[in-house]
Coordinates of C-alpha atoms and ligand atoms in Angstrom, one line a residue:
M1 CA -4.2 41.2 -12.4
S2 CA -2.5 40.8 -9.1
A3 CA -1.6 37.3 -7.9
K4 CA -3.4 35.6 -5.2
Q5 CA -1.6 35.5 -1.9
I6 CA -0.7 32.3 -0.3
E7 CA 1.0 31.9 3.2
L8 CA 3.6 29.3 3.4
P9 CA 5.8 28.1 6.3
S10 CA 9.6 27.9 6.2
A11 CA 9.3 24.3 5.1
I12 CA 6.3 22.5 3.6
G13 CA 5.6 19.0 2.2
V14 CA 4.9 18.8 -1.5
R15 CA 1.5 17.3 -0.7
D16 CA 0.6 20.1 1.6
L17 CA 1.8 22.7 -0.7
A18 CA -0.3 21.2 -3.6
Q19 CA -3.3 21.0 -1.4
K20 CA -2.9 24.7 -0.4
M21 CA -2.9 25.7 -4.0
G22 CA -5.7 23.3 -4.8
I23 CA -3.7 21.5 -7.5
S24 CA -2.8 17.9 -7.9
P25 CA 0.5 16.8 -6.2
I26 CA 1.6 15.4 -9.6
D27 CA 1.4 18.8 -11.2
A28 CA 3.5 20.2 -8.3
I29 CA 6.0 17.5 -8.7
K30 CA 6.3 18.1 -12.5
K31 CA 6.7 21.8 -11.9
L32 CA 9.5 21.0 -9.3
M33 CA 11.0 18.7 -11.9
S34 CA 11.0 21.3 -14.6
N35 CA 12.8 23.5 -12.0
G36 CA 15.4 20.8 -11.5
V37 CA 14.2 19.7 -8.1
M38 CA 13.5 16.0 -7.9
A39 CA 11.1 15.8 -5.0
S40 CA 8.6 13.1 -3.9
I41 CA 5.2 13.7 -2.5
N42 CA 6.4 13.2 1.0
Q43 CA 9.4 15.4 0.7
T44 CA 9.7 18.7 2.5
I45 CA 10.8 21.7 0.5
D46 CA 11.9 25.1 1.8
F47 CA 10.1 28.3 1.5
D48 CA 12.0 29.6 -1.6
T49 CA 11.5 26.5 -3.7
A50 CA 7.8 26.4 -2.6
A51 CA 7.5 30.1 -3.6
I52 CA 8.8 29.5 -7.1
V53 CA 6.3 26.6 -7.6
A54 CA 3.5 28.7 -6.2
A55 CA 4.4 31.6 -8.6
E56 CA 4.2 29.2 -11.6
F57 CA 0.6 28.6 -10.5
G58 CA -0.2 32.2 -10.1
F59 CA 0.3 32.6 -6.4
D60 CA 2.3 35.2 -4.5
A61 CA 3.9 33.4 -1.6
V62 CA 4.4 35.2 1.7
P63 CA 6.0 33.8 4.8
E64 CA 3.5 32.4 7.3
K65 CA 2.8 34.4 10.4
Q66 CA 4.7 32.7 13.2
E67 CA 2.1 31.0 15.3
V68 CA 2.8 31.1 19.0
E69 CA 0.7 28.1 19.6
E70 CA 2.0 24.8 18.5
K71 CA 0.2 23.8 15.4
K72 CA -2.3 21.0 15.8
E73 CA -0.5 18.0 14.5
V74 CA -2.3 16.3 11.7
G75 CA -1.3 12.8 11.1
E76 CA -2.7 9.2 11.0
V77 CA -4.3 7.6 13.9
P78 CA -3.2 4.0 13.6
L79 CA -5.9 1.4 13.1
W80 CA -5.0 -0.5 16.3
R81 CA -5.5 2.6 18.3
Q82 CA -8.8 3.3 16.7
K83 CA -9.7 -0.3 17.5
I84 CA -9.0 0.1 21.2
A85 CA -10.6 3.6 21.3
G86 CA -13.3 1.9 23.4
E87 CA -11.0 1.1 26.3
K88 CA -11.7 3.0 29.4
E89 CA -9.2 5.5 30.6
A90 CA -9.0 3.9 34.0
D91 CA -8.0 0.6 32.5
L92 CA -5.0 1.9 30.6
L93 CA -1.7 1.1 32.0
P94 CA 1.8 2.2 31.0
R95 CA 3.6 -0.4 28.7
P96 CA 7.1 -0.7 27.3
P97 CA 7.8 1.8 24.4
V98 CA 8.2 0.2 21.0
V99 CA 11.1 1.6 19.1
T100 CA 12.1 1.3 15.4
I101 CA 15.4 2.4 14.0
L102 CA 15.4 4.4 10.7
G103 CA 18.0 6.1 8.8
H104 CA 19.9 6.3 5.5
V105 CA 21.6 3.1 4.2
D106 CA 25.0 2.4 5.8
H107 CA 24.5 4.9 8.6
G108 CA 24.6 2.1 11.0
K109 CA 21.0 0.9 11.8
T110 CA 22.0 -2.8 11.9
S111 CA 25.1 -2.2 13.9
L112 CA 23.2 -0.1 16.4
L113 CA 20.5 -2.7 16.9
D114 CA 23.3 -5.3 17.4
A115 CA 25.1 -3.0 19.9
I116 CA 21.9 -2.5 21.9
R117 CA 21.1 -6.1 21.9
K118 CA 24.5 -7.2 23.0
T119 CA 24.8 -4.6 25.8
N120 CA 21.5 -5.0 27.5
V121 CA 19.6 -8.0 26.3
A122 CA 18.8 -10.7 28.8
A123 CA 20.7 -9.0 31.6
G124 CA 21.3 -11.8 34.2
E125 CA 20.2 -14.5 31.7
A126 CA 22.9 -17.1 31.5
G127 CA 24.1 -17.4 28.0
G128 CA 21.7 -14.7 26.7
I129 CA 21.3 -16.2 23.3
T130 CA 18.7 -14.4 21.3
Q131 CA 16.8 -15.7 18.3
H132 CA 16.0 -13.5 15.4
I133 CA 12.2 -12.9 15.5
G134 CA 12.1 -9.5 14.2
A135 CA 11.9 -7.8 17.6
Y136 CA 13.6 -8.0 21.0
Q137 CA 13.3 -6.4 24.4
V138 CA 16.0 -4.9 26.5
E139 CA 16.0 -3.8 30.2
R140 CA 17.2 -0.6 31.6
E141 CA 16.8 0.0 35.4
G142 CA 14.0 -2.5 35.7
R143 CA 12.1 -1.0 32.7
L144 CA 11.6 -2.7 29.3
I145 CA 12.0 -1.3 25.8
T146 CA 11.0 -3.2 22.7
F147 CA 13.0 -2.7 19.6
L148 CA 11.8 -3.7 16.2
D149 CA 14.7 -5.5 14.7
T150 CA 13.8 -5.1 11.0
P151 CA 15.7 -2.0 10.0
G152 CA 14.7 -0.1 6.9
H153 CA 11.8 2.0 5.8
A154 CA 10.0 -0.9 4.1
A155 CA 9.0 -2.5 7.3
F156 CA 7.9 0.7 8.9
T157 CA 6.1 1.8 5.8
A158 CA 4.4 -1.5 5.3
M159 CA 3.2 -1.4 8.9
R160 CA 2.0 2.2 8.5
A161 CA 0.3 1.4 5.2
R162 CA -1.9 -1.1 7.0
G163 CA -2.5 1.3 9.8
A164 CA -0.6 -0.9 12.2
Q165 CA 2.1 1.5 13.1
G166 CA 4.1 -0.7 15.4
A167 CA 6.4 2.0 16.8
D168 CA 6.0 4.6 19.5
I169 CA 9.3 6.1 19.1
V170 CA 11.7 6.4 16.0
V171 CA 15.4 6.4 16.5
L172 CA 16.7 8.1 13.5
V173 CA 20.4 7.1 12.8
V174 CA 22.5 9.8 11.1
A175 CA 26.1 9.1 10.5
A176 CA 28.2 12.0 11.8
D177 CA 30.5 11.8 8.9
D178 CA 27.9 11.7 6.2
G179 CA 25.1 13.8 7.5
V180 CA 21.4 14.1 6.5
M181 CA 20.8 12.0 3.3
P182 CA 17.7 11.4 1.2
Q183 CA 16.5 8.4 3.2
T184 CA 17.1 10.4 6.4
R185 CA 14.6 13.0 5.1
E186 CA 12.2 10.2 4.1
A187 CA 12.4 8.7 7.5
I188 CA 11.6 12.1 9.2
A189 CA 8.7 12.5 6.9
H190 CA 7.4 9.0 7.8
A191 CA 7.9 9.6 11.5
K192 CA 6.1 13.0 11.3
A193 CA 3.2 11.7 9.3
A194 CA 2.8 8.9 11.8
R195 CA 3.1 11.4 14.7
V196 CA 5.9 9.4 16.3
P197 CA 8.5 11.2 18.3
I198 CA 12.1 11.2 16.9
I199 CA 15.3 10.7 18.7
V200 CA 18.4 11.2 16.8
A201 CA 21.3 8.7 17.3
L202 CA 24.3 10.6 15.9
N203 CA 26.4 7.5 15.0
K204 CA 30.0 7.0 14.0
I205 CA 31.3 9.7 16.3
D206 CA 34.4 7.6 16.7
K207 CA 35.3 8.4 13.1
P208 CA 38.0 11.1 12.7
N209 CA 36.0 12.9 10.0
A210 CA 32.8 12.9 12.2
N211 CA 31.3 16.4 12.1
P212 CA 28.4 16.5 14.7
D213 CA 27.8 20.2 14.4
R214 CA 27.2 20.0 10.7
V215 CA 24.7 17.4 11.1
K216 CA 22.9 19.2 13.9
N217 CA 22.7 22.2 11.6
Q218 CA 21.1 20.0 8.9
L219 CA 18.7 18.5 11.4
A220 CA 17.7 22.0 12.6
E221 CA 16.9 22.9 9.0
L222 CA 14.5 20.1 8.9
E223 CA 12.8 21.3 12.1
L224 CA 14.6 18.9 14.4
V225 CA 16.3 21.4 16.5
P226 CA 18.7 19.8 19.0
D227 CA 17.8 20.2 22.7
E228 CA 21.1 21.7 23.5
W229 CA 20.2 24.4 21.0
G230 CA 17.0 25.0 22.8
G231 CA 14.9 22.7 20.6
N232 CA 12.9 19.5 21.3
T233 CA 14.9 16.9 19.7
I234 CA 17.2 14.8 21.7
V235 CA 20.4 14.1 19.8
V236 CA 22.5 11.3 21.3
P237 CA 26.1 10.9 20.2
V238 CA 26.9 7.2 19.7
S239 CA 29.2 4.7 18.2
A240 CA 27.6 1.5 17.4
K241 CA 31.0 0.1 16.6
Q242 CA 32.7 0.9 19.8
K243 CA 29.4 0.5 21.7
M244 CA 29.6 4.1 23.1
G245 CA 26.6 6.1 24.1
I246 CA 24.2 3.2 24.1
D247 CA 23.1 3.6 27.7
D248 CA 22.4 7.3 27.0
L249 CA 20.3 6.4 24.1
L250 CA 18.3 4.0 26.2
A251 CA 17.8 6.6 28.9
S252 CA 16.6 9.1 26.2
I253 CA 14.2 6.7 25.0
L254 CA 12.7 6.1 28.4
L255 CA 12.6 9.9 28.9
V256 CA 10.7 10.4 25.7
A257 CA 8.4 7.5 26.6
D258 CA 7.5 9.2 29.9
S259 CA 6.4 12.2 28.0
S260 CA 4.2 10.2 25.6
D261 CA 1.1 8.5 26.2
I262 CA 2.4 5.0 25.8
R263 CA -0.4 2.8 27.5
A264 CA -2.6 -0.1 26.8
N265 CA -5.2 -2.3 28.7
P266 CA -3.6 -5.6 29.4
N267 CA -7.0 -7.0 30.2
G268 CA -8.8 -5.6 27.1
K269 CA -9.4 -6.6 23.5
V270 CA -6.3 -8.5 22.3
I271 CA -4.9 -6.8 19.2
G272 CA -1.5 -6.1 17.6
S273 CA 0.6 -6.3 14.5
V274 CA 2.5 -8.8 12.5
I275 CA 6.2 -8.0 12.6
E276 CA 7.3 -10.8 10.3
A277 CA 6.2 -14.1 9.2
E278 CA 7.6 -17.0 7.2
L279 CA 7.0 -20.6 6.2
D280 CA 9.3 -23.1 8.0
K281 CA 9.5 -26.4 6.5
A282 CA 9.5 -28.2 9.8
K283 CA 7.3 -25.9 11.9
G284 CA 4.8 -24.5 9.4
V285 CA 4.1 -20.8 9.6
V286 CA 6.2 -19.0 12.1
A287 CA 5.0 -15.5 12.8
T288 CA 6.2 -12.8 15.1
L289 CA 3.4 -10.8 16.7
L290 CA 3.6 -7.6 18.6
V291 CA 0.9 -7.3 21.1
Q292 CA -0.5 -3.9 21.3
N293 CA -3.5 -4.3 23.6
G294 CA -4.7 -7.0 25.8
T295 CA -2.8 -10.2 26.7
L296 CA -2.4 -12.8 24.0
K297 CA -2.5 -16.4 25.4
N298 CA -1.4 -19.6 23.9
G299 CA -4.3 -21.6 22.5
Q300 CA -6.3 -18.6 21.4
V301 CA -7.6 -18.2 17.9
V302 CA -6.0 -15.4 16.0
V303 CA -6.9 -13.7 12.7
A304 CA -3.9 -11.9 11.1
G305 CA -4.7 -10.4 7.7
T306 CA -6.0 -13.4 5.7
A307 CA -4.3 -15.9 7.9
Y308 CA -5.9 -17.5 10.9
G309 CA -5.5 -20.3 13.4
R310 CA -5.4 -21.6 16.9
L311 CA -2.0 -20.8 18.5
K312 CA 0.0 -24.1 19.1
A313 CA 3.1 -22.5 20.8
M314 CA 4.4 -19.1 21.7
F315 CA 8.0 -18.2 22.3
D316 CA 9.7 -15.0 23.4
Y317 CA 12.8 -13.5 21.5
R318 CA 15.0 -15.8 23.5
G319 CA 13.2 -18.8 22.1
K320 CA 11.7 -19.5 25.5
P321 CA 8.2 -20.9 25.5
V322 CA 5.8 -18.5 27.1
A323 CA 2.1 -18.9 27.9
K324 CA 1.0 -15.3 27.4
A325 CA 2.2 -12.0 26.2
G326 CA 1.1 -8.6 27.4
P327 CA 1.3 -5.2 25.7
S328 CA 4.5 -4.4 23.7
M329 CA 5.8 -7.9 24.0
P330 CA 6.9 -9.5 20.8
V331 CA 6.3 -13.3 20.5
S332 CA 6.9 -15.8 17.8
V333 CA 3.9 -18.1 17.4
L334 CA 3.0 -21.4 15.6
G335 CA -0.4 -22.3 14.4
L336 CA -1.5 -19.9 11.6
S337 CA -2.9 -21.4 8.5
D338 CA -1.1 -19.1 6.2
V339 CA 1.8 -16.6 6.1
P340 CA 0.4 -13.2 7.0
A341 CA 2.1 -10.1 5.7
A342 CA 4.4 -7.9 7.8
G343 CA 2.2 -5.0 9.1
D344 CA -1.0 -6.9 9.1
L345 CA -3.2 -6.3 12.1
F346 CA -4.0 -9.3 14.2
E347 CA -6.8 -9.8 16.6
V348 CA -8.1 -12.7 18.8
V349 CA -11.6 -14.0 18.0
E350 CA -13.8 -16.4 19.8
N351 CA -13.5 -19.5 17.6
E352 CA -12.2 -20.8 14.2
R353 CA -15.5 -20.4 12.6
T354 CA -15.6 -16.7 13.2
A355 CA -12.0 -16.5 12.0
R356 CA -12.8 -18.2 8.8
E357 CA -15.7 -15.9 8.1
I358 CA -13.6 -12.8 8.6
V359 CA -10.9 -14.2 6.3
L360 CA -13.3 -15.1 3.6
K361 CA -14.7 -11.6 3.5
R362 CA -11.2 -10.1 3.3
Q363 CA -10.2 -12.4 0.5
E364 CA -13.2 -11.4 -1.5
A365 CA -12.3 -7.8 -0.9
Q366 CA -8.8 -8.4 -2.1
K367 CA -9.9 -10.1 -5.3
A368 CA -12.1 -7.2 -6.2
Q369 CA -9.2 -4.9 -5.8
V370 CA -7.0 -6.9 -8.1
A371 CA -9.8 -7.2 -10.7
S372 CA -10.2 -3.5 -10.8
A373 CA -6.5 -2.9 -11.3
K374 CA -6.4 -5.2 -14.2
M375 CA -9.2 -3.4 -16.0
S376 CA -7.3 -0.2 -16.3
L377 CA -4.2 -2.0 -17.4
E378 CA -6.1 -3.3 -20.3
D379 CA -6.9 0.2 -21.3
L380 CA -3.3 1.0 -21.5
F381 CA -2.5 -2.0 -23.5
A382 CA -5.3 -1.1 -25.9
R383 CA -3.8 2.3 -26.2
F384 CA -0.5 1.1 -27.7
K385 CA -2.4 -1.4 -29.8
S386 CA -3.9 1.7 -31.4
G387 CA -0.5 3.2 -31.9
E388 CA -1.0 5.8 -29.3
V389 CA 1.8 4.4 -27.3
K390 CA 5.0 3.0 -28.8
E391 CA 6.8 2.1 -25.7
L392 CA 5.8 -0.1 -22.8
R393 CA 7.2 1.5 -19.7
L394 CA 7.5 -0.6 -16.6
I395 CA 8.3 0.0 -13.0
I396 CA 9.1 -3.2 -11.2
K397 CA 9.0 -3.8 -7.6
A398 CA 9.9 -7.2 -6.1
D399 CA 10.4 -8.8 -2.7
V400 CA 14.0 -9.6 -3.0
Q401 CA 16.9 -8.9 -5.3
G402 CA 16.9 -12.6 -6.2
S403 CA 13.5 -12.2 -7.9
L404 CA 14.3 -9.0 -9.6
E405 CA 17.1 -10.4 -11.7
P406 CA 15.3 -13.2 -13.5
I407 CA 12.3 -10.9 -14.1
I408 CA 14.4 -8.2 -15.7
K409 CA 16.2 -10.7 -17.8
E410 CA 13.0 -12.3 -19.1
I411 CA 11.4 -8.9 -19.8
N412 CA 14.4 -7.7 -21.7
E413 CA 14.4 -10.8 -23.7
L414 CA 10.7 -10.2 -24.6
G415 CA 11.6 -6.7 -25.6
K416 CA 14.3 -7.9 -28.0
N417 CA 11.8 -10.2 -29.7
S418 CA 9.2 -7.6 -30.0
Q419 CA 8.9 -5.9 -33.4
E420 CA 6.4 -3.1 -32.7
I421 CA 6.9 -2.0 -29.2
A422 CA 9.9 -1.3 -27.2
I423 CA 10.0 -2.2 -23.5
K424 CA 11.6 0.2 -21.1
I425 CA 12.2 -0.7 -17.4
L426 CA 12.3 2.7 -15.7
Y427 CA 13.6 1.2 -12.5
A428 CA 13.4 -2.1 -10.7
E429 CA 13.8 -2.2 -7.0
T430 CA 12.9 -4.3 -3.9
G431 CA 10.2 -3.2 -1.7
N432 CA 6.5 -2.7 -1.7
I433 CA 4.7 -0.4 -4.1
G434 CA 4.6 3.0 -2.5
E435 CA 3.2 6.4 -3.4
N436 CA 6.5 7.4 -4.9
D437 CA 6.3 4.6 -7.4
V438 CA 2.8 5.7 -8.3
M439 CA 3.9 9.3 -8.7
L440 CA 6.6 8.3 -11.1
A441 CA 4.4 5.8 -13.0
S442 CA 1.8 8.6 -13.4
A443 CA 4.3 11.2 -14.5
S444 CA 6.0 8.9 -17.0
K445 CA 2.9 6.8 -18.1
A446 CA 4.4 3.6 -16.8
I447 CA 2.7 0.5 -15.6
L448 CA 3.6 -0.7 -12.0
I449 CA 4.4 -4.4 -11.6
G450 CA 4.7 -6.0 -8.3
F451 CA 6.2 -9.4 -7.7
N452 CA 5.6 -10.9 -4.2
V453 CA 4.9 -7.4 -2.9
Q454 CA 2.0 -5.5 -1.9
A455 CA 0.8 -2.1 -2.9
E456 CA 0.5 0.1 0.1
V457 CA -3.0 1.4 0.8
S458 CA -1.9 5.0 0.1
A459 CA -0.3 4.0 -3.1
R460 CA -3.5 2.1 -4.2
R461 CA -5.6 5.2 -3.4
L462 CA -3.3 7.4 -5.4
A463 CA -3.1 5.0 -8.3
E464 CA -6.9 5.0 -8.5
A465 CA -7.0 8.7 -8.5
E466 CA -4.2 9.0 -11.1
G467 CA -5.4 6.1 -13.3
V468 CA -2.2 4.2 -12.8
S469 CA -2.2 0.4 -13.3
I470 CA -0.8 -1.8 -10.7
R471 CA -0.4 -5.4 -11.6
L472 CA 0.6 -7.9 -8.8
Y473 CA 2.0 -11.2 -9.5
D474 CA 3.4 -14.1 -7.5
I475 CA 4.5 -16.3 -10.3
I476 CA 7.2 -15.1 -12.7
Y477 CA 5.8 -17.0 -15.5
R478 CA 2.4 -15.3 -15.4
L479 CA 4.1 -11.9 -15.2
T480 CA 6.1 -12.5 -18.3
E481 CA 3.2 -14.2 -20.1
D482 CA 1.0 -11.2 -19.6
I483 CA 3.6 -8.8 -21.0
E484 CA 4.2 -11.1 -23.8
K485 CA 0.6 -11.1 -24.6
A486 CA 0.4 -7.4 -24.2
L487 CA 3.2 -7.0 -26.7
K488 CA 1.4 -9.1 -29.2
G489 CA -1.8 -7.0 -28.6
M490 CA -3.4 -10.3 -27.4
L491 CA -4.1 -9.5 -23.8
Q492 CA -7.6 -10.4 -23.4
P493 CA -10.0 -7.8 -21.8
E494 CA -11.5 -8.8 -18.6
F495 CA -14.8 -9.3 -20.3
V496 CA -15.4 -10.7 -23.8
E497 CA -18.5 -10.4 -25.8
K498 CA -20.2 -13.6 -26.6
R499 CA -22.8 -13.5 -29.4
I500 CA -25.8 -15.7 -28.6
G501 CA -28.3 -15.0 -31.3
K502 CA -29.9 -12.8 -33.9
A503 CA -33.5 -11.9 -34.8
H504 CA -35.3 -10.0 -37.6
V505 CA -38.0 -7.4 -36.7
L506 CA -41.1 -8.4 -38.6
A507 CA -43.7 -6.0 -37.0
V508 CA -43.8 -3.2 -34.4
F509 CA -46.5 -3.0 -31.8
P510 CA -47.3 0.0 -29.7
I511 CA -48.2 -1.2 -26.3
S512 CA -49.7 1.4 -23.8
K513 CA -47.4 2.2 -20.8
V514 CA -44.6 0.1 -22.3
G515 CA -44.0 1.8 -25.5
K516 CA -43.0 -0.2 -28.6
V517 CA -42.4 -3.9 -28.8
A518 CA -40.8 -5.6 -31.7
G519 CA -42.4 -8.7 -33.2
C520 CA -39.4 -10.8 -34.3
R521 CA -38.4 -14.1 -35.6
V522 CA -35.1 -15.5 -34.1
V523 CA -33.0 -16.5 -37.0
E524 CA -29.8 -17.6 -35.2
G525 CA -29.0 -18.9 -31.8
E526 CA -31.5 -17.6 -29.3
A527 CA -32.9 -14.4 -27.9
R528 CA -32.5 -14.3 -24.1
R529 CA -34.1 -12.1 -21.5
N530 CA -31.1 -11.5 -19.5
S531 CA -28.9 -10.5 -22.3
K532 CA -27.5 -7.4 -24.0
V533 CA -28.8 -6.3 -27.3
R534 CA -27.7 -4.3 -30.2
L535 CA -30.1 -2.9 -32.9
F536 CA -28.9 -2.6 -36.5
R537 CA -30.5 -0.7 -39.2
G538 CA -28.9 -0.9 -42.6
G539 CA -25.7 -1.9 -41.2
D540 CA -25.5 0.8 -38.6
I541 CA -25.8 0.3 -34.9
V542 CA -28.7 2.4 -33.7
Y543 CA -29.1 1.1 -30.2
E544 CA -27.1 -0.7 -27.7
G545 CA -28.6 -1.8 -24.4
E546 CA -30.6 -4.5 -22.6
V547 CA -33.6 -6.5 -23.2
A548 CA -36.5 -5.1 -21.3
S549 CA -39.0 -7.8 -22.0
L550 CA -39.2 -11.1 -23.9
K551 CA -42.4 -12.7 -24.7
H552 CA -43.5 -15.9 -26.6
E553 CA -47.2 -16.0 -27.3
K554 CA -48.0 -13.5 -24.6
E555 CA -46.1 -15.4 -21.9
D556 CA -43.0 -14.0 -20.4
V557 CA -40.1 -16.3 -21.2
R558 CA -36.4 -16.5 -20.5
E559 CA -35.3 -17.5 -24.0
V560 CA -36.7 -18.0 -27.5
R561 CA -34.8 -20.3 -29.9
A562 CA -34.1 -19.9 -33.6
G563 CA -37.0 -20.4 -35.9
M564 CA -39.4 -19.2 -33.3
E565 CA -41.2 -15.8 -33.0
C566 CA -41.2 -13.6 -30.0
G567 CA -41.9 -10.0 -28.8
V568 CA -38.9 -8.0 -27.7
G569 CA -39.0 -4.8 -25.7
L570 CA -35.8 -2.7 -25.5
K571 CA -34.8 -0.8 -22.4
N572 CA -35.4 3.0 -23.0
F573 CA -35.6 2.7 -26.6
H574 CA -38.9 2.7 -28.7
D575 CA -37.7 3.8 -32.2
I576 CA -38.0 0.3 -33.7
V577 CA -39.0 -0.1 -37.4
V578 CA -39.7 -3.1 -39.5
G579 CA -36.6 -4.6 -41.0
D580 CA -34.3 -3.8 -38.0
I581 CA -32.0 -6.5 -36.9
L582 CA -31.5 -7.5 -33.3
E583 CA -28.3 -9.1 -32.1
F584 CA -28.2 -10.7 -28.6
Y585 CA -25.0 -11.0 -26.8
T586 CA -23.6 -11.4 -23.2
L587 CA -20.4 -10.2 -21.6
E588 CA -18.4 -13.0 -20.2
K589 CA -15.4 -12.8 -17.9
T590 CA -12.2 -14.4 -19.2
G591 CA -9.8 -16.5 -17.3
Ligands
GDP601 P1 22.8 0.1 7.9 O1 22.8 -0.1 6.4 O2 22.2 1.4 8.3 O3 22.1 -1.0 8.7 O4 24.3 0.1 8.4 P2 25.3 -1.0 9.0 O5 24.8 -1.2 10.4 O6 25.3 -2.2 8.1 O7 26.6 -0.2 8.9 C1 27.2 0.2 7.8 C2 28.8 0.3 7.9 O8 29.1 1.3 8.9 C3 29.3 -1.0 8.4 O9 30.4 -1.2 7.8 C4 29.6 -0.7 9.9 O10 30.7 -1.5 10.4 C5 29.9 0.7 9.9 N1 29.5 1.4 11.2 C6 28.3 1.3 11.8 N2 28.4 1.9 12.9 C7 29.6 2.5 13.0 C8 30.3 3.3 14.0 O11 29.7 3.7 15.0 N3 31.6 3.7 13.7 C9 32.2 3.2 12.7 N4 33.4 3.7 12.4 N5 31.6 2.5 11.7 C10 30.3 2.1 11.9

């Protein structure tokens, strides 16, 4: 039998490859692992690697025919864009580009952000003191550029996960001495998925061992072909340390901005994203909002995620009070009831009542999500109670290093005291729970524990599909308590059965149209109309289901107490005989 042919491009994402073969990405990742390639779902692999995996699944890979036309980009349309889709073309005006800086750790993201800020911020402003609010604006030749000042993928990913996608342009920092590294690849994948153009800042060119050509080669392999080589990617050599090339970088950003559709309606619906937020002891909730459409005005009522409130004050990144903020302007605001999460979408609503209603709905939806995650976790615990699993494997994600340490310590302590089950922490890191974590949890049958973090939407979706448990906590004690209970096999299921009564079947009456009804005497507790029921015959359970009807002396009743007689109909079951025993019970939520 000849293998099926599959056309593959020179580089393909693991997810796309799996999709092309009609298999689960997990299976693809496992195959890659067994071939010694550790790849995540978002990673891009080359043709040869993809061909090996394809062969394992019975496909014969052939290089894709070069398409002359640019492939239609598939990616996400950010939520805020969807929400302003109704804006009229004629009302849209150019706005400053919003730029985020991504790259591998230590390649110089923070240094570059500092260098840009120092060289261009507040030109002409006396003092030029800037506050850290998570974003700032610089001016070049009379035009503004907004920089998101929270480097690292976590912030970008958090925003993307919520559909916020703050950035219009990604500046990818690659250290010229170190070259393309795992987080560089990850950043490229993120930017591509979000359809955000990339400008490469080739940093640290001042270093004697800088090797720009090597880096350009690596970039070209990842389909970021430098413009000087005839490609579309602008590569700007810079030195954040010596503040060289900064102006070129800004010029390139404006160039890319001009060829992108970076517009908004300053008079339209007010919408944007939360950049960061915290609780300040003196001021209350301080949140930085990036306006993405419309003009935010002080005094308006804002809903951000599950926080809301009337704005009491607004400041720009210099700490100067402002009355309004147009598109692409970051402002720090006071007046929210709660701390929203970075990446939450915000919008202006008419009044506080409307805001409250929206928030209530969102809170309910969140609760439902947490509840469903718990259910599947109980399953897993039950499995090792039955001896199926001997080791509790955990992946822990927390907000900061400072929370991770005590959690790890306490969990290890629990593990030492546990006789039957060993605990193994596969890894513990800071950051939100992402798809990668879910992948690993699924592949290694681990439980994902989040402390003061969120599970990204994509991660949640994947977890649902893969049956991975995600458990989120905000109190360490609760986290360790649950693990302790689990180890002792005591973790309560979400619902517990509560027995409410028992009845003996004394007679059986055929009733036309209804089927059979059992004439019973309640011998314990009570029989209840809205309860579940089990039918025993000689010690065996013959039926489990619901009460269809309950009558006392021909009257429909809600309950019948012990010592009394009643007629009981069972839902979809008529094989009742004299001598059967009925047990009535309810399922009650714990906690
Ligand atoms: P991040 O982790 O990407 O934010 O990187 P940092 O900005 O913290 O920089 C990491 C290290 O590289 C620091 O020690 C910086 O001083 C150094 N560094 C950053 N930019 C340059 C540069 O242009 N030249 C040199 N020689 N060192 C740099």
